[in-house]
Amino acid sequence: MAETADAVIIGGGIHGASLAFQLTRRGLTPVVVERRAVASGATGRSSGLVRMHYDLEAESRLAWESFRWFRDWAELVGGECGFTRTGFLKIVGPAHTARLRANVAMHQRLGVPMLLVTPDDVRRLAPGFATGDFEAAAYEPESGYADPPSAAGALLQAARERGARLLQDCRVTAVSVAGGRVTGVETTRGAIASPVVVNAAGAWAAEVGRMVGLDLPVTTWRHDTMFIRRPPALRPPHPTVIDGAAAMYFRPETGGLTLVGLEDGNPLGLSPDGDTDHALPGFVERAVGRICRRIPGMEHGGLHSAHGGYDGITPDQHPILDRAGPDGFYLDCGFSGTGFKIAPAVGVCMAELILDGRAATVDISAFALGRFAEGRLLAGEHPYGNLWR
Ligand SMILES: Cc1cc2nc3c(=O)[nH]c(=O)nc-3n(C[C@H](O)[C@H](O)[C@H](O)COP(=O)(O)OP(=O)(O)OC[C@H]3O[C@@H](n4cnc5c(N)ncnc54)[C@H](O)[C@@H]3O)c2cc1C
């Protein structure tokens, strides 16, 4: 007889883990099916930035609701998520100063701790930064970064303690449908009967969508990161930074390292099964040049390592949180390279959508699938433009 579950979650990344945890808090016993190992997709490569600054209020609300989970993780989830408070700076070029001001005001209205700061303030917060190319920045004193694989592992551990099951090395090969309703999945290790199936398959979400005849507007986004060893003069950790003026972000890492990623040059549409152990040719040179312009003393640093990862990306670079296709099929995907920091709240909201018919904790209706067919792509209220270009 086939195994049965209250819900089957396809994908053991941070979103599958977060939803599994939240469903068990609501009394369900889901099964998470992961074709490789927990956090073997985007989650295992994620830079883990935890900040609230977005130009889209609906996404800021998800990040803000998620923040308390990262901050109070041991109490709310158990285990560790590696949250490290470094302070966070959002730097924009002069053309975006007015939008930055408006976005800071939006976050302050939501209650997010965020200040508008000057280049002089930035030099005090981050000695060693070059500050001649921007007029203002936003500062989040409480923000920083977390450790995505630890967070996913802790959520799944807590979910399993409440009855969830995790199948690793197990690929979903088909979604079963009868009478317009999902009835379960076929996997490489047998069938699982369930009235609810959730697509949390990250960069593989389009492939899973096709299993129920959905043509999801989700392609793949390749993103490389590098770690450099800071020279002794720069050893104290610096804030976490999204540097829109330089199309770059960076944050400190333990061991005197700095992680650097670039907003441009992230190819779309590659196979998500490609090599992730090495960065693409040319990435390290570009990233070294940019971090050395922002922090000139980094000239004396050294390359530690570089690698890449894949996430699912949508045309407006915002997620799809919805039900679609046969009854009982849900979409928790398309996180477009920024999905880690919102995962706790998305898990809460998707559990509400599945169990109550709509999300109440945060309004996620903006992230409906229908926006693409209707030509209503999401854009920030005071947009900086696409994050990835
Ligand atoms: C290099 C990099 C840096 C990033 N940095 C940040 C950051 O600083 N801050 C931030 O907020 N976000 C960041 N992101 C984005 C964030 O990491 C992702 O949005 C998030 O991890 C996506 O989680 P997920 O669970 O949706 O997908 P994934 O972690 O990719 O998990 C999906 C899982 O589904 C499994 N799967 C696929 N198909 C099947 C199938 N048929 N059967 C069973 N299992 C299947 C895969 O093996 C995979 O493990 C970054 C992403 C990358 C790649």
PDB file of N, CA, C and O and ligand atoms in Angstrom, residues 10-17 33-51 54 148 170-173 200-205 207-208 211 221 223-225 249 307-311 332-342, ligand 1:
ATOM      1  N   ILE A  10       7.661  19.095  -2.206  1.00  0.00           N
ATOM      2  CA  ILE A  10       8.732  18.698  -3.127  1.00  0.00           C
ATOM      3  C   ILE A  10       9.864  19.708  -2.974  1.00  0.00           C
ATOM      4  O   ILE A  10       9.748  20.863  -3.389  1.00  0.00           O
ATOM      5  N   GLY A  11      10.972  19.278  -2.357  1.00  0.00           N
ATOM      6  CA  GLY A  11      12.127  20.149  -2.198  1.00  0.00           C
ATOM      7  C   GLY A  11      12.509  20.325  -0.740  1.00  0.00           C
ATOM      8  O   GLY A  11      11.688  20.771   0.070  1.00  0.00           O
ATOM      9  N   GLY A  12      13.753  19.985  -0.423  1.00  0.00           N
ATOM     10  CA  GLY A  12      14.262  20.104   0.951  1.00  0.00           C
ATOM     11  C   GLY A  12      15.210  21.274   1.089  1.00  0.00           C
ATOM     12  O   GLY A  12      16.250  21.190   1.724  1.00  0.00           O
ATOM     13  N   GLY A  13      14.843  22.427   0.495  1.00  0.00           N
ATOM     14  CA  GLY A  13      15.576  23.674   0.711  1.00  0.00           C
ATOM     15  C   GLY A  13      14.929  24.436   1.864  1.00  0.00           C
ATOM     16  O   GLY A  13      14.089  23.909   2.601  1.00  0.00           O
ATOM     17  N   ILE A  14      15.302  25.700   2.009  1.00  0.00           N
ATOM     18  CA  ILE A  14      14.794  26.481   3.144  1.00  0.00           C
ATOM     19  C   ILE A  14      13.274  26.630   3.068  1.00  0.00           C
ATOM     20  O   ILE A  14      12.595  26.660   4.107  1.00  0.00           O
ATOM     21  N   HIS A  15      12.708  26.699   1.862  1.00  0.00           N
ATOM     22  CA  HIS A  15      11.253  26.889   1.779  1.00  0.00           C
ATOM     23  C   HIS A  15      10.486  25.610   2.070  1.00  0.00           C
ATOM     24  O   HIS A  15       9.465  25.652   2.782  1.00  0.00           O
ATOM     25  N   GLY A  16      10.969  24.468   1.565  1.00  0.00           N
ATOM     26  CA  GLY A  16      10.324  23.213   1.932  1.00  0.00           C
ATOM     27  C   GLY A  16      10.410  22.986   3.430  1.00  0.00           C
ATOM     28  O   GLY A  16       9.439  22.556   4.074  1.00  0.00           O
ATOM     29  N   ALA A  17      11.574  23.299   4.001  1.00  0.00           N
ATOM     30  CA  ALA A  17      11.785  23.087   5.437  1.00  0.00           C
ATOM     31  C   ALA A  17      10.887  24.005   6.259  1.00  0.00           C
ATOM     32  O   ALA A  17      10.268  23.588   7.245  1.00  0.00           O
ATOM     33  N   VAL A  33      10.077  15.628   0.320  1.00  0.00           N
ATOM     34  CA  VAL A  33      10.793  14.732  -0.599  1.00  0.00           C
ATOM     35  C   VAL A  33      11.902  15.535  -1.263  1.00  0.00           C
ATOM     36  O   VAL A  33      11.640  16.552  -1.917  1.00  0.00           O
ATOM     37  N   GLU A  34      13.123  15.092  -1.090  1.00  0.00           N
ATOM     38  CA  GLU A  34      14.293  15.825  -1.591  1.00  0.00           C
ATOM     39  C   GLU A  34      15.128  14.887  -2.468  1.00  0.00           C
ATOM     40  O   GLU A  34      15.549  13.829  -2.009  1.00  0.00           O
ATOM     41  N   ARG A  35      15.357  15.297  -3.699  1.00  0.00           N
ATOM     42  CA  ARG A  35      16.009  14.371  -4.634  1.00  0.00           C
ATOM     43  C   ARG A  35      17.490  14.151  -4.330  1.00  0.00           C
ATOM     44  O   ARG A  35      18.060  13.151  -4.725  1.00  0.00           O
ATOM     45  N   ARG A  36      18.110  15.093  -3.638  1.00  0.00           N
ATOM     46  CA  ARG A  36      19.508  14.870  -3.232  1.00  0.00           C
ATOM     47  C   ARG A  36      19.572  14.908  -1.700  1.00  0.00           C
ATOM     48  O   ARG A  36      19.162  13.960  -1.068  1.00  0.00           O
ATOM     49  N   ALA A  37      20.082  15.998  -1.128  1.00  0.00           N
ATOM     50  CA  ALA A  37      20.162  16.112   0.330  1.00  0.00           C
ATOM     51  C   ALA A  37      19.601  17.472   0.726  1.00  0.00           C
ATOM     52  O   ALA A  37      19.523  18.392  -0.097  1.00  0.00           O
ATOM     53  N   VAL A  38      19.232  17.611   1.979  1.00  0.00           N
ATOM     54  CA  VAL A  38      18.725  18.889   2.484  1.00  0.00           C
ATOM     55  C   VAL A  38      19.735  19.995   2.160  1.00  0.00           C
ATOM     56  O   VAL A  38      20.943  19.819   2.328  1.00  0.00           O
ATOM     57  N   ALA A  39      19.227  21.117   1.640  1.00  0.00           N
ATOM     58  CA  ALA A  39      20.057  22.298   1.336  1.00  0.00           C
ATOM     59  C   ALA A  39      21.088  22.028   0.242  1.00  0.00           C
ATOM     60  O   ALA A  39      22.119  22.684   0.193  1.00  0.00           O
ATOM     61  N   SER A  40      20.805  21.083  -0.637  1.00  0.00           N
ATOM     62  CA  SER A  40      21.759  20.822  -1.725  1.00  0.00           C
ATOM     63  C   SER A  40      21.520  21.754  -2.915  1.00  0.00           C
ATOM     64  O   SER A  40      22.323  21.775  -3.843  1.00  0.00           O
ATOM     65  N   GLY A  41      20.438  22.539  -2.902  1.00  0.00           N
ATOM     66  CA  GLY A  41      20.165  23.497  -3.974  1.00  0.00           C
ATOM     67  C   GLY A  41      20.617  24.894  -3.585  1.00  0.00           C
ATOM     68  O   GLY A  41      21.683  25.081  -2.962  1.00  0.00           O
ATOM     69  N   ALA A  42      19.820  25.904  -3.940  1.00  0.00           N
ATOM     70  CA  ALA A  42      20.186  27.297  -3.661  1.00  0.00           C
ATOM     71  C   ALA A  42      20.502  27.521  -2.186  1.00  0.00           C
ATOM     72  O   ALA A  42      21.418  28.281  -1.835  1.00  0.00           O
ATOM     73  N   THR A  43      19.745  26.855  -1.323  1.00  0.00           N
ATOM     74  CA  THR A  43      19.903  27.087   0.118  1.00  0.00           C
ATOM     75  C   THR A  43      21.331  26.803   0.581  1.00  0.00           C
ATOM     76  O   THR A  43      21.877  27.518   1.421  1.00  0.00           O
ATOM     77  N   GLY A  44      21.953  25.777   0.002  1.00  0.00           N
ATOM     78  CA  GLY A  44      23.303  25.417   0.409  1.00  0.00           C
ATOM     79  C   GLY A  44      24.358  26.378  -0.102  1.00  0.00           C
ATOM     80  O   GLY A  44      25.507  26.365   0.375  1.00  0.00           O
ATOM     81  N   ARG A  45      24.013  27.216  -1.071  1.00  0.00           N
ATOM     82  CA  ARG A  45      24.963  28.180  -1.623  1.00  0.00           C
ATOM     83  C   ARG A  45      24.626  29.609  -1.235  1.00  0.00           C
ATOM     84  O   ARG A  45      25.345  30.550  -1.578  1.00  0.00           O
ATOM     85  N   SER A  46      23.522  29.775  -0.533  1.00  0.00           N
ATOM     86  CA  SER A  46      22.998  31.119  -0.281  1.00  0.00           C
ATOM     87  C   SER A  46      23.953  31.947   0.564  1.00  0.00           C
ATOM     88  O   SER A  46      24.587  31.444   1.493  1.00  0.00           O
ATOM     89  N   SER A  47      24.021  33.229   0.280  1.00  0.00           N
ATOM     90  CA  SER A  47      24.863  34.141   1.065  1.00  0.00           C
ATOM     91  C   SER A  47      24.221  34.486   2.404  1.00  0.00           C
ATOM     92  O   SER A  47      24.870  35.061   3.268  1.00  0.00           O
ATOM     93  N   GLY A  48      22.924  34.194   2.537  1.00  0.00           N
ATOM     94  CA  GLY A  48      22.283  34.275   3.844  1.00  0.00           C
ATOM     95  C   GLY A  48      22.022  35.675   4.376  1.00  0.00           C
ATOM     96  O   GLY A  48      21.794  35.854   5.569  1.00  0.00           O
ATOM     97  N   LEU A  49      22.018  36.697   3.508  1.00  0.00           N
ATOM     98  CA  LEU A  49      21.768  38.057   4.013  1.00  0.00           C
ATOM     99  C   LEU A  49      20.381  38.127   4.645  1.00  0.00           C
ATOM    100  O   LEU A  49      19.394  37.617   4.084  1.00  0.00           O
ATOM    101  N   VAL A  50      20.315  38.748   5.796  1.00  0.00           N
ATOM    102  CA  VAL A  50      19.048  38.954   6.506  1.00  0.00           C
ATOM    103  C   VAL A  50      18.885  40.453   6.693  1.00  0.00           C
ATOM    104  O   VAL A  50      19.574  41.070   7.504  1.00  0.00           O
ATOM    105  N   ARG A  51      18.040  41.040   5.878  1.00  0.00           N
ATOM    106  CA  ARG A  51      17.804  42.507   5.926  1.00  0.00           C
ATOM    107  C   ARG A  51      16.360  42.736   5.501  1.00  0.00           C
ATOM    108  O   ARG A  51      15.722  41.850   4.915  1.00  0.00           O
ATOM    109  N   TYR A  54      13.749  46.499   0.978  1.00  0.00           N
ATOM    110  CA  TYR A  54      13.295  46.194  -0.383  1.00  0.00           C
ATOM    111  C   TYR A  54      12.665  47.466  -0.928  1.00  0.00           C
ATOM    112  O   TYR A  54      12.361  48.396  -0.169  1.00  0.00           O
ATOM    113  N   PRO A 148      22.218  29.537   6.028  1.00  0.00           N
ATOM    114  CA  PRO A 148      21.050  28.871   5.449  1.00  0.00           C
ATOM    115  C   PRO A 148      20.990  27.350   5.643  1.00  0.00           C
ATOM    116  O   PRO A 148      19.921  26.841   6.013  1.00  0.00           O
ATOM    117  N   CYS A 170      15.601  10.993  -3.001  1.00  0.00           N
ATOM    118  CA  CYS A 170      14.301  10.529  -3.476  1.00  0.00           C
ATOM    119  C   CYS A 170      13.707  11.623  -4.356  1.00  0.00           C
ATOM    120  O   CYS A 170      13.467  12.734  -3.882  1.00  0.00           O
ATOM    121  N   ARG A 171      13.514  11.336  -5.644  1.00  0.00           N
ATOM    122  CA  ARG A 171      13.050  12.361  -6.589  1.00  0.00           C
ATOM    123  C   ARG A 171      11.569  12.145  -6.898  1.00  0.00           C
ATOM    124  O   ARG A 171      11.148  11.006  -7.143  1.00  0.00           O
ATOM    125  N   VAL A 172      10.802  13.204  -6.876  1.00  0.00           N
ATOM    126  CA  VAL A 172       9.414  13.123  -7.341  1.00  0.00           C
ATOM    127  C   VAL A 172       9.455  13.080  -8.865  1.00  0.00           C
ATOM    128  O   VAL A 172      10.053  13.949  -9.509  1.00  0.00           O
ATOM    129  N   THR A 173       8.834  12.062  -9.434  1.00  0.00           N
ATOM    130  CA  THR A 173       8.865  11.879 -10.895  1.00  0.00           C
ATOM    131  C   THR A 173       7.524  12.229 -11.539  1.00  0.00           C
ATOM    132  O   THR A 173       7.457  12.476 -12.730  1.00  0.00           O
ATOM    133  N   ALA A 200       8.085  23.228  -4.048  1.00  0.00           N
ATOM    134  CA  ALA A 200       9.122  24.067  -3.420  1.00  0.00           C
ATOM    135  C   ALA A 200      10.472  23.635  -3.993  1.00  0.00           C
ATOM    136  O   ALA A 200      11.441  23.442  -3.269  1.00  0.00           O
ATOM    137  N   ALA A 201      10.487  23.482  -5.313  1.00  0.00           N
ATOM    138  CA  ALA A 201      11.625  22.835  -5.984  1.00  0.00           C
ATOM    139  C   ALA A 201      12.655  23.823  -6.505  1.00  0.00           C
ATOM    140  O   ALA A 201      13.503  23.451  -7.324  1.00  0.00           O
ATOM    141  N   GLY A 202      12.618  25.087  -6.069  1.00  0.00           N
ATOM    142  CA  GLY A 202      13.682  26.037  -6.394  1.00  0.00           C
ATOM    143  C   GLY A 202      13.913  26.165  -7.890  1.00  0.00           C
ATOM    144  O   GLY A 202      12.992  26.449  -8.660  1.00  0.00           O
ATOM    145  N   ALA A 203      15.148  25.957  -8.311  1.00  0.00           N
ATOM    146  CA  ALA A 203      15.516  26.120  -9.719  1.00  0.00           C
ATOM    147  C   ALA A 203      14.880  25.054 -10.613  1.00  0.00           C
ATOM    148  O   ALA A 203      14.919  25.169 -11.840  1.00  0.00           O
ATOM    149  N   TRP A 204      14.302  24.017 -10.000  1.00  0.00           N
ATOM    150  CA  TRP A 204      13.645  22.938 -10.747  1.00  0.00           C
ATOM    151  C   TRP A 204      12.117  23.104 -10.740  1.00  0.00           C
ATOM    152  O   TRP A 204      11.392  22.200 -11.118  1.00  0.00           O
ATOM    153  N   ALA A 205      11.642  24.263 -10.323  1.00  0.00           N
ATOM    154  CA  ALA A 205      10.187  24.445 -10.137  1.00  0.00           C
ATOM    155  C   ALA A 205       9.413  24.319 -11.440  1.00  0.00           C
ATOM    156  O   ALA A 205       8.282  23.803 -11.450  1.00  0.00           O
ATOM    157  N   GLU A 207      10.090  22.422 -13.972  1.00  0.00           N
ATOM    158  CA  GLU A 207       9.994  20.979 -14.276  1.00  0.00           C
ATOM    159  C   GLU A 207       8.877  20.339 -13.439  1.00  0.00           C
ATOM    160  O   GLU A 207       8.074  19.549 -13.946  1.00  0.00           O
ATOM    161  N   VAL A 208       8.797  20.704 -12.168  1.00  0.00           N
ATOM    162  CA  VAL A 208       7.748  20.149 -11.306  1.00  0.00           C
ATOM    163  C   VAL A 208       6.385  20.689 -11.744  1.00  0.00           C
ATOM    164  O   VAL A 208       5.384  19.959 -11.739  1.00  0.00           O
ATOM    165  N   MET A 211       4.638  18.723 -14.340  1.00  0.00           N
ATOM    166  CA  MET A 211       4.039  17.444 -13.903  1.00  0.00           C
ATOM    167  C   MET A 211       2.525  17.562 -13.742  1.00  0.00           C
ATOM    168  O   MET A 211       1.824  16.560 -13.713  1.00  0.00           O
ATOM    169  N   TRP A 221      18.510  31.015 -12.571  1.00  0.00           N
ATOM    170  CA  TRP A 221      19.403  32.163 -12.363  1.00  0.00           C
ATOM    171  C   TRP A 221      20.662  31.612 -11.725  1.00  0.00           C
ATOM    172  O   TRP A 221      20.607  30.964 -10.686  1.00  0.00           O
ATOM    173  N   HIS A 223      24.305  32.198  -9.984  1.00  0.00           N
ATOM    174  CA  HIS A 223      24.922  33.263  -9.178  1.00  0.00           C
ATOM    175  C   HIS A 223      26.189  32.732  -8.513  1.00  0.00           C
ATOM    176  O   HIS A 223      26.149  31.691  -7.853  1.00  0.00           O
ATOM    177  N   ASP A 224      27.285  33.461  -8.701  1.00  0.00           N
ATOM    178  CA  ASP A 224      28.559  33.061  -8.105  1.00  0.00           C
ATOM    179  C   ASP A 224      28.891  33.952  -6.909  1.00  0.00           C
ATOM    180  O   ASP A 224      28.494  35.128  -6.863  1.00  0.00           O
ATOM    181  N   THR A 225      29.607  33.403  -5.991  1.00  0.00           N
ATOM    182  CA  THR A 225      30.106  34.199  -4.861  1.00  0.00           C
ATOM    183  C   THR A 225      31.564  33.834  -4.612  1.00  0.00           C
ATOM    184  O   THR A 225      32.003  32.733  -4.954  1.00  0.00           O
ATOM    185  N   TYR A 249      27.154  43.018  -3.567  1.00  0.00           N
ATOM    186  CA  TYR A 249      26.871  42.945  -2.129  1.00  0.00           C
ATOM    187  C   TYR A 249      28.020  42.210  -1.458  1.00  0.00           C
ATOM    188  O   TYR A 249      28.761  41.458  -2.103  1.00  0.00           O
ATOM    189  N   HIS A 307      32.541  29.888  -5.680  1.00  0.00           N
ATOM    190  CA  HIS A 307      31.677  28.827  -6.211  1.00  0.00           C
ATOM    191  C   HIS A 307      30.364  29.450  -6.663  1.00  0.00           C
ATOM    192  O   HIS A 307      30.210  30.679  -6.648  1.00  0.00           O
ATOM    193  N   GLY A 308      29.415  28.621  -7.100  1.00  0.00           N
ATOM    194  CA  GLY A 308      28.165  29.162  -7.635  1.00  0.00           C
ATOM    195  C   GLY A 308      26.954  28.373  -7.177  1.00  0.00           C
ATOM    196  O   GLY A 308      27.078  27.350  -6.491  1.00  0.00           O
ATOM    197  N   GLY A 309      25.777  28.868  -7.559  1.00  0.00           N
ATOM    198  CA  GLY A 309      24.535  28.175  -7.242  1.00  0.00           C
ATOM    199  C   GLY A 309      23.452  28.605  -8.204  1.00  0.00           C
ATOM    200  O   GLY A 309      23.657  29.513  -9.020  1.00  0.00           O
ATOM    201  N   TYR A 310      22.295  27.948  -8.115  1.00  0.00           N
ATOM    202  CA  TYR A 310      21.163  28.244  -9.003  1.00  0.00           C
ATOM    203  C   TYR A 310      19.909  28.452  -8.182  1.00  0.00           C
ATOM    204  O   TYR A 310      19.631  27.682  -7.268  1.00  0.00           O
ATOM    205  N   ASP A 311      19.128  29.461  -8.537  1.00  0.00           N
ATOM    206  CA  ASP A 311      17.807  29.652  -7.937  1.00  0.00           C
ATOM    207  C   ASP A 311      16.802  29.741  -9.088  1.00  0.00           C
ATOM    208  O   ASP A 311      17.183  29.965 -10.247  1.00  0.00           O
ATOM    209  N   ASP A 332       5.293  27.454  -4.197  1.00  0.00           N
ATOM    210  CA  ASP A 332       6.099  28.095  -3.150  1.00  0.00           C
ATOM    211  C   ASP A 332       7.496  28.221  -3.759  1.00  0.00           C
ATOM    212  O   ASP A 332       8.444  27.581  -3.320  1.00  0.00           O
ATOM    213  N   CYS A 333       7.593  29.033  -4.806  1.00  0.00           N
ATOM    214  CA  CYS A 333       8.802  28.970  -5.650  1.00  0.00           C
ATOM    215  C   CYS A 333       9.059  30.322  -6.340  1.00  0.00           C
ATOM    216  O   CYS A 333       8.348  31.291  -6.128  1.00  0.00           O
ATOM    217  N   GLY A 334      10.108  30.354  -7.159  1.00  0.00           N
ATOM    218  CA  GLY A 334      10.429  31.575  -7.920  1.00  0.00           C
ATOM    219  C   GLY A 334      11.084  32.642  -7.068  1.00  0.00           C
ATOM    220  O   GLY A 334      10.861  33.836  -7.282  1.00  0.00           O
ATOM    221  N   PHE A 335      11.921  32.267  -6.125  1.00  0.00           N
ATOM    222  CA  PHE A 335      12.419  33.230  -5.145  1.00  0.00           C
ATOM    223  C   PHE A 335      13.508  34.167  -5.675  1.00  0.00           C
ATOM    224  O   PHE A 335      13.939  35.083  -4.996  1.00  0.00           O
ATOM    225  N   SER A 336      13.941  33.934  -6.872  1.00  0.00           N
ATOM    226  CA  SER A 336      14.683  34.939  -7.639  1.00  0.00           C
ATOM    227  C   SER A 336      15.927  35.498  -6.938  1.00  0.00           C
ATOM    228  O   SER A 336      16.227  36.685  -7.034  1.00  0.00           O
ATOM    229  N   GLY A 337      16.612  34.630  -6.221  1.00  0.00           N
ATOM    230  CA  GLY A 337      17.890  35.041  -5.648  1.00  0.00           C
ATOM    231  C   GLY A 337      17.802  35.838  -4.373  1.00  0.00           C
ATOM    232  O   GLY A 337      18.814  36.313  -3.867  1.00  0.00           O
ATOM    233  N   THR A 338      16.589  35.993  -3.825  1.00  0.00           N
ATOM    234  CA  THR A 338      16.489  36.738  -2.553  1.00  0.00           C
ATOM    235  C   THR A 338      15.531  36.048  -1.578  1.00  0.00           C
ATOM    236  O   THR A 338      14.954  36.696  -0.714  1.00  0.00           O
ATOM    237  N   GLY A 339      15.390  34.735  -1.680  1.00  0.00           N
ATOM    238  CA  GLY A 339      14.332  34.065  -0.922  1.00  0.00           C
ATOM    239  C   GLY A 339      14.678  33.594   0.467  1.00  0.00           C
ATOM    240  O   GLY A 339      13.781  33.196   1.211  1.00  0.00           O
ATOM    241  N   PHE A 340      15.951  33.612   0.836  1.00  0.00           N
ATOM    242  CA  PHE A 340      16.284  33.038   2.146  1.00  0.00           C
ATOM    243  C   PHE A 340      15.651  33.836   3.279  1.00  0.00           C
ATOM    244  O   PHE A 340      14.987  33.287   4.162  1.00  0.00           O
ATOM    245  N   LYS A 341      15.850  35.146   3.254  1.00  0.00           N
ATOM    246  CA  LYS A 341      15.474  35.969   4.406  1.00  0.00           C
ATOM    247  C   LYS A 341      13.973  36.042   4.647  1.00  0.00           C
ATOM    248  O   LYS A 341      13.540  36.420   5.716  1.00  0.00           O
ATOM    249  N   ILE A 342      13.171  35.682   3.660  1.00  0.00           N
ATOM    250  CA  ILE A 342      11.711  35.730   3.841  1.00  0.00           C
ATOM    251  C   ILE A 342      11.127  34.351   4.139  1.00  0.00           C
ATOM    252  O   ILE A 342       9.912  34.220   4.332  1.00  0.00           O
TER     253      ILE A 342
HETATM  254  C1  LIG B   1      24.637  31.885  -4.565  1.00  0.00           C
HETATM  255  C2  LIG B   1      23.318  32.361  -3.967  1.00  0.00           C
HETATM  256  C3  LIG B   1      23.319  33.364  -3.010  1.00  0.00           C
HETATM  257  C4  LIG B   1      22.112  33.794  -2.442  1.00  0.00           C
HETATM  258  N1  LIG B   1      22.139  34.738  -1.448  1.00  0.00           N
HETATM  259  C5  LIG B   1      20.987  35.087  -0.825  1.00  0.00           C
HETATM  260  C6  LIG B   1      20.987  35.991   0.273  1.00  0.00           C
HETATM  261  O1  LIG B   1      22.029  36.513   0.648  1.00  0.00           O
HETATM  262  N2  LIG B   1      19.816  36.281   0.891  1.00  0.00           N
HETATM  263  C7  LIG B   1      18.637  35.740   0.482  1.00  0.00           C
HETATM  264  O2  LIG B   1      17.598  36.056   1.069  1.00  0.00           O
HETATM  265  N3  LIG B   1      18.595  34.883  -0.555  1.00  0.00           N
HETATM  266  C8  LIG B   1      19.739  34.525  -1.200  1.00  0.00           C
HETATM  267  N4  LIG B   1      19.719  33.664  -2.234  1.00  0.00           N
HETATM  268  C9  LIG B   1      18.443  33.100  -2.629  1.00  0.00           C
HETATM  269  C10 LIG B   1      18.010  31.996  -1.688  1.00  0.00           C
HETATM  270  O3  LIG B   1      19.122  31.244  -1.300  1.00  0.00           O
HETATM  271  C11 LIG B   1      16.976  31.146  -2.403  1.00  0.00           C
HETATM  272  O4  LIG B   1      15.904  31.973  -2.835  1.00  0.00           O
HETATM  273  C12 LIG B   1      16.433  30.059  -1.468  1.00  0.00           C
HETATM  274  O5  LIG B   1      17.484  29.318  -0.888  1.00  0.00           O
HETATM  275  C13 LIG B   1      15.523  29.156  -2.256  1.00  0.00           C
HETATM  276  O6  LIG B   1      15.121  28.123  -1.423  1.00  0.00           O
HETATM  277  P1  LIG B   1      14.212  26.963  -1.985  1.00  0.00           P
HETATM  278  O7  LIG B   1      13.912  26.069  -0.854  1.00  0.00           O
HETATM  279  O8  LIG B   1      13.091  27.575  -2.755  1.00  0.00           O
HETATM  280  O9  LIG B   1      15.118  26.258  -3.116  1.00  0.00           O
HETATM  281  P2  LIG B   1      16.340  25.231  -2.997  1.00  0.00           P
HETATM  282  O10 LIG B   1      17.195  25.480  -1.819  1.00  0.00           O
HETATM  283  O11 LIG B   1      17.006  25.207  -4.335  1.00  0.00           O
HETATM  284  O12 LIG B   1      15.618  23.860  -2.735  1.00  0.00           O
HETATM  285  C14 LIG B   1      14.873  23.200  -3.745  1.00  0.00           C
HETATM  286  C15 LIG B   1      15.146  21.721  -3.584  1.00  0.00           C
HETATM  287  O13 LIG B   1      14.255  20.991  -4.418  1.00  0.00           O
HETATM  288  C16 LIG B   1      14.908  19.785  -4.758  1.00  0.00           C
HETATM  289  N5  LIG B   1      14.185  19.221  -5.898  1.00  0.00           N
HETATM  290  C17 LIG B   1      14.075  19.740  -7.149  1.00  0.00           C
HETATM  291  N6  LIG B   1      13.317  18.940  -7.923  1.00  0.00           N
HETATM  292  C18 LIG B   1      12.949  17.878  -7.151  1.00  0.00           C
HETATM  293  C19 LIG B   1      12.173  16.709  -7.387  1.00  0.00           C
HETATM  294  N7  LIG B   1      11.613  16.436  -8.588  1.00  0.00           N
HETATM  295  N8  LIG B   1      12.005  15.812  -6.376  1.00  0.00           N
HETATM  296  C20 LIG B   1      12.561  16.045  -5.148  1.00  0.00           C
HETATM  297  N9  LIG B   1      13.315  17.151  -4.880  1.00  0.00           N
HETATM  298  C21 LIG B   1      13.494  18.055  -5.857  1.00  0.00           C
HETATM  299  C22 LIG B   1      16.323  20.235  -5.073  1.00  0.00           C
HETATM  300  O14 LIG B   1      17.263  19.177  -4.991  1.00  0.00           O
HETATM  301  C23 LIG B   1      16.559  21.320  -4.025  1.00  0.00           C
HETATM  302  O15 LIG B   1      17.270  20.839  -2.894  1.00  0.00           O
HETATM  303  C24 LIG B   1      20.891  33.220  -2.852  1.00  0.00           C
HETATM  304  C25 LIG B   1      20.896  32.221  -3.825  1.00  0.00           C
HETATM  305  C26 LIG B   1      22.090  31.788  -4.388  1.00  0.00           C
HETATM  306  C27 LIG B   1      22.070  30.705  -5.430  1.00  0.00           C
END
